[in-house]
Tab-separated table of C-alpha atoms in Angstrom:
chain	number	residue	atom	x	y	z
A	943	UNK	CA	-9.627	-8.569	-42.752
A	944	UNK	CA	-13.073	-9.864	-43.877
A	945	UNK	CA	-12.058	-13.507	-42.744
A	946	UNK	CA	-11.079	-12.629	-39.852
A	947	UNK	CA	-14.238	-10.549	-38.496
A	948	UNK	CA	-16.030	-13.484	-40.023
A	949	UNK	CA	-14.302	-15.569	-37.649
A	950	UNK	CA	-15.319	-13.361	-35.075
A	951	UNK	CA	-19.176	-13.591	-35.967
A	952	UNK	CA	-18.308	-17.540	-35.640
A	953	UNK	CA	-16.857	-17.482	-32.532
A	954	UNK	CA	-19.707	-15.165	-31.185
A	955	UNK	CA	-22.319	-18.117	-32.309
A	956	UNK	CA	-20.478	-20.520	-30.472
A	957	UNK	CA	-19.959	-17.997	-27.575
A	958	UNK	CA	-24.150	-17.662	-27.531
A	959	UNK	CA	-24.606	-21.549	-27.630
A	960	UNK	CA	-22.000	-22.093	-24.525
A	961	UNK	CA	-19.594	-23.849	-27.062
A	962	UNK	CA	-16.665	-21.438	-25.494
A	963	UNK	CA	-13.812	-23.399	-26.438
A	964	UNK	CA	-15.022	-23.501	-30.072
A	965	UNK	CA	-15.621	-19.850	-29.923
A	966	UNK	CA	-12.086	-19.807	-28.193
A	967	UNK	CA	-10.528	-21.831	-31.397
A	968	UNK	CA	-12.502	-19.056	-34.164
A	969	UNK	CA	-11.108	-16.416	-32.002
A	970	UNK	CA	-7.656	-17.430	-31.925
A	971	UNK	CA	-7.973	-18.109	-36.001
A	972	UNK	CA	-9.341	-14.434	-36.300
A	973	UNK	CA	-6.000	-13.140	-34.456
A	974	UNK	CA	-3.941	-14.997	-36.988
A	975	UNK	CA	-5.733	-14.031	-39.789
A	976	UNK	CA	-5.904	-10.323	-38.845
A	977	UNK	CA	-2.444	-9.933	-37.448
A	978	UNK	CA	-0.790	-11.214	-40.812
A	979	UNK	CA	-2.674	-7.765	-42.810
A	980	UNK	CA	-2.169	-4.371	-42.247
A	981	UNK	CA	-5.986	-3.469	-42.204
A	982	UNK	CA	-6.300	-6.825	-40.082
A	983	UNK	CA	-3.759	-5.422	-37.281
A	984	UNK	CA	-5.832	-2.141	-36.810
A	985	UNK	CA	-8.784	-4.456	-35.525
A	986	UNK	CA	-6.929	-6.877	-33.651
A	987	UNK	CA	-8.035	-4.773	-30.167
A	988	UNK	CA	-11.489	-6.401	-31.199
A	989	UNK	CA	-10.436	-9.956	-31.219
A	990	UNK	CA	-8.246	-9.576	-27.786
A	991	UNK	CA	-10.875	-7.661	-26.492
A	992	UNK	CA	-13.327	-10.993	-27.451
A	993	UNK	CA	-10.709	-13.382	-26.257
A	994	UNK	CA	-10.340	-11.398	-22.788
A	995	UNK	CA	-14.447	-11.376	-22.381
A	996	UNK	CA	-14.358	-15.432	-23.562
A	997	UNK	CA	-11.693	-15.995	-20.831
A	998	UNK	CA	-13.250	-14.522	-18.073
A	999	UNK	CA	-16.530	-16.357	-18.944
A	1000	UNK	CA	-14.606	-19.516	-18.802
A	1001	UNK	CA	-13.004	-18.277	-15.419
A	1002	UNK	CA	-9.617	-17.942	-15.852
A	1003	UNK	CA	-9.193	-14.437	-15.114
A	1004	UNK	CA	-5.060	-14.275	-15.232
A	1005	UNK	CA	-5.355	-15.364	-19.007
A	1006	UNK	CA	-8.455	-12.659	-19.735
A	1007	UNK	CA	-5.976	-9.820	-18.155
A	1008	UNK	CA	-3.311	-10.679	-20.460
A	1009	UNK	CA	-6.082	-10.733	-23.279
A	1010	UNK	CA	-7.155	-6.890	-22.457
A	1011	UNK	CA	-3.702	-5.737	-22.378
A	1012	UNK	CA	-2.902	-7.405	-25.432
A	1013	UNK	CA	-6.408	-5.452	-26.413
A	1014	UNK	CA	-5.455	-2.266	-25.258
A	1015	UNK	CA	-1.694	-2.461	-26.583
A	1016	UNK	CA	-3.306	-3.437	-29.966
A	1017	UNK	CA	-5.932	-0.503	-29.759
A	1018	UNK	CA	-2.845	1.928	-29.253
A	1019	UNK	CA	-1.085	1.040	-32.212
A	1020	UNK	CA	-3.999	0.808	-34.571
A	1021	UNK	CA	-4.423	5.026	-32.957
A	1022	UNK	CA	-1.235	5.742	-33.912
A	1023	UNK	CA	-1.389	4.415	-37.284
A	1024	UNK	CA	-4.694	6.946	-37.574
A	1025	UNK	CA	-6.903	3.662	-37.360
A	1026	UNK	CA	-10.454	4.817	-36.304
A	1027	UNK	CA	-10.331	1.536	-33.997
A	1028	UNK	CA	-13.027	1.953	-32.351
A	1029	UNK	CA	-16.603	3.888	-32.031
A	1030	UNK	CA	-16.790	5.394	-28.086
A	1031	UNK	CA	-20.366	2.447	-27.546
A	1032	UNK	CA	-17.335	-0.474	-28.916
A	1033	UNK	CA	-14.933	1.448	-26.053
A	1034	UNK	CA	-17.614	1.632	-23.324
A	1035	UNK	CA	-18.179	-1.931	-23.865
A	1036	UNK	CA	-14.560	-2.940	-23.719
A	1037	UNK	CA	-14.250	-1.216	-20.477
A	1038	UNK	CA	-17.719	-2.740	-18.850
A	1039	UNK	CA	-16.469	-5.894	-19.939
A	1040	UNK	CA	-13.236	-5.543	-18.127
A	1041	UNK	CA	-14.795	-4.033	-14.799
A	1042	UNK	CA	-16.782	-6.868	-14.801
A	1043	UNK	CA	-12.972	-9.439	-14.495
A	1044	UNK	CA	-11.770	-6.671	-11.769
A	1045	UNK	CA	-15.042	-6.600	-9.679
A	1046	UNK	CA	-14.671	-10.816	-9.851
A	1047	UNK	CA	-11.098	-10.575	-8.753
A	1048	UNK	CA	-11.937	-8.209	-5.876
A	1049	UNK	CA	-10.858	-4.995	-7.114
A	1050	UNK	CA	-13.785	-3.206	-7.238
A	1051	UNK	CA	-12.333	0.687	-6.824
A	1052	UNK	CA	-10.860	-0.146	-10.440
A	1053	UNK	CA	-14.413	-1.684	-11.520
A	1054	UNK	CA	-15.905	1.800	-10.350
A	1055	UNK	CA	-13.550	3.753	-12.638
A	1056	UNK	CA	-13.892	1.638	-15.447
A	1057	UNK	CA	-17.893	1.581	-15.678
A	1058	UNK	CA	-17.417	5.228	-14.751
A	1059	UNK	CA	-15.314	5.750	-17.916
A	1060	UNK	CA	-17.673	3.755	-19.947
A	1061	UNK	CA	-20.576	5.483	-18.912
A	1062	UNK	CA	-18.887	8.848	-19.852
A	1063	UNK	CA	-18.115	7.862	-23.236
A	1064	UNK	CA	-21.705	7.575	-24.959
A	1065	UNK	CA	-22.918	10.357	-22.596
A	1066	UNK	CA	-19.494	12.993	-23.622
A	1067	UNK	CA	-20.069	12.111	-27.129
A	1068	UNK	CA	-23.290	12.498	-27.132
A	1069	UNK	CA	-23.979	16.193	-28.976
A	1070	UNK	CA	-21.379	14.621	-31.482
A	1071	UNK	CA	-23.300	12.061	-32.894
A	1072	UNK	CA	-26.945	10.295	-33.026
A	1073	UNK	CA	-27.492	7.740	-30.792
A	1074	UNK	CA	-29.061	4.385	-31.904
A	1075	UNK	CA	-31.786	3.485	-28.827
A	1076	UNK	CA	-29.486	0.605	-27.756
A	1077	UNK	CA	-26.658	3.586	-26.587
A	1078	UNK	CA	-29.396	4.700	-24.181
A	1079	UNK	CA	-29.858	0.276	-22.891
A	1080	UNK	CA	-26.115	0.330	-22.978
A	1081	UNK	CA	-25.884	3.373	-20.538
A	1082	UNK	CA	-28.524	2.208	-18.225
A	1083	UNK	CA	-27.339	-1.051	-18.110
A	1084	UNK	CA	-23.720	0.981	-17.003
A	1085	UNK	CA	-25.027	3.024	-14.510
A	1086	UNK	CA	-27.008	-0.203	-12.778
A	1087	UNK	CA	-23.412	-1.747	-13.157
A	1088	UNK	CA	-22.030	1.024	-11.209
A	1089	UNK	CA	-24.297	1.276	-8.778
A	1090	UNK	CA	-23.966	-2.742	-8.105
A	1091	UNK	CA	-20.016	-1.993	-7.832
A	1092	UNK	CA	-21.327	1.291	-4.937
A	1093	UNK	CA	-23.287	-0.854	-3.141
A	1094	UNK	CA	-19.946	-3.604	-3.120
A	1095	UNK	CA	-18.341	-1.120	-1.608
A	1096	UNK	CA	-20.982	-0.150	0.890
A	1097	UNK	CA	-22.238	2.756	-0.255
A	1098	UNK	CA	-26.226	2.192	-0.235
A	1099	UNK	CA	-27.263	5.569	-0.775
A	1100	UNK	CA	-25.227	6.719	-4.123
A	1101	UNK	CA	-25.906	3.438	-5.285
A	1102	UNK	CA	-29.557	3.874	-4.982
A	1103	UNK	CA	-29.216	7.367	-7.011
A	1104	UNK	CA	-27.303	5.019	-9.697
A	1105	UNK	CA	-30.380	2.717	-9.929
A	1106	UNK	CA	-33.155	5.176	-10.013
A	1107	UNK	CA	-30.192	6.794	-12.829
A	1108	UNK	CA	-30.557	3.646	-14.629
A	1109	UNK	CA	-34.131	3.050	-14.425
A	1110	UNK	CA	-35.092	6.616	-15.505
A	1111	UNK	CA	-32.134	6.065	-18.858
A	1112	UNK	CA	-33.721	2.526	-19.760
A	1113	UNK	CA	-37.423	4.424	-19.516
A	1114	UNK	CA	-36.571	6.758	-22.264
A	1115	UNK	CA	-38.964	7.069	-25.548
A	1116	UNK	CA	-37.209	5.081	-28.320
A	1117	UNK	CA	-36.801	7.384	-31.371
A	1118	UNK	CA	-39.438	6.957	-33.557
């Protein structure tokens, strides 16, 4: 399982230098690697969920849907082996990531729900567990997400309640 996250770190350096069908190549390794263990299948949602998020940078959006239900069929078995597969900030990104492909392939009621779903995940768990200060940049950055995806839909005002939402989250004191 170690090689295969470590593939992962690779293919995010080549991700963050634009060298996406490297990354793409690392990624695809990682899957191997991690499907032929059983502690590699329970985090094989991560490296779908990588490959879907590579895809749709590279803009081919059919390929990065079959990635994120590859991700989510993958997350669903690691569950039901009583995997902890993955922390609700890993989930909420997942499903930003994935609004993002359905707002670029028009369907942006589905976007909604999805940041909607990611936004309630830090903030319903929130009592449960401490929050490292990037939770609180993750959840602004979902609510300014979700109010982009109101205002694609034409409604100005709620999405202007979303931003000031956002702004007001990314304004909060850093624990010290």
């Amino acid at each position: 399982v170690r090689i295969a996250l470590a593939l992962r770190e690779v293919a995010a350096a080549y991700s963050q230098l634009e060298r996406f069908d490297e990354a793409g190549v690392a990624l695809r390794r990682a899957v191997a690697v991690a499907a032929s263990t059983g502690d590699g299948r329970d985090s094989l949602h991560l490296l779908y969920g990588d490959l879907a998020a590579l895809t749709w940078q590279q803009g081919d959006y059919a390929l990065s849907e079959e990635f994120f239900d590859k991700s989510d069929r993958a997350y669903d078995a690691a569950a039901a082996r009583g995997a902890n597969a993955l922390t609700p900030t890993e989930r909420a990104i997942e499903l930003a990531n994935r609004a993002l492909l359905y707002r670029d392939t028009g369907r942006f009621d589905q976007a909604v729900r999805l940041v909607e779903r990611a936004i309630a995940l830090p903030e319903g768990s929130r009592p449960a567990r401490t929050f490292k200060w990037n939770d609180e940049t993750l959840t602004a950055k979902f609510y300014e997400d979700l109010a982009a995806r109101r205002a694609e839909l034409g409604d100005t005002g709620e999405s202007m309640d979303l931003s000031r939402t956002a702004i007001y989250r990314s304004l909060r004191p850093l624990p010290g």
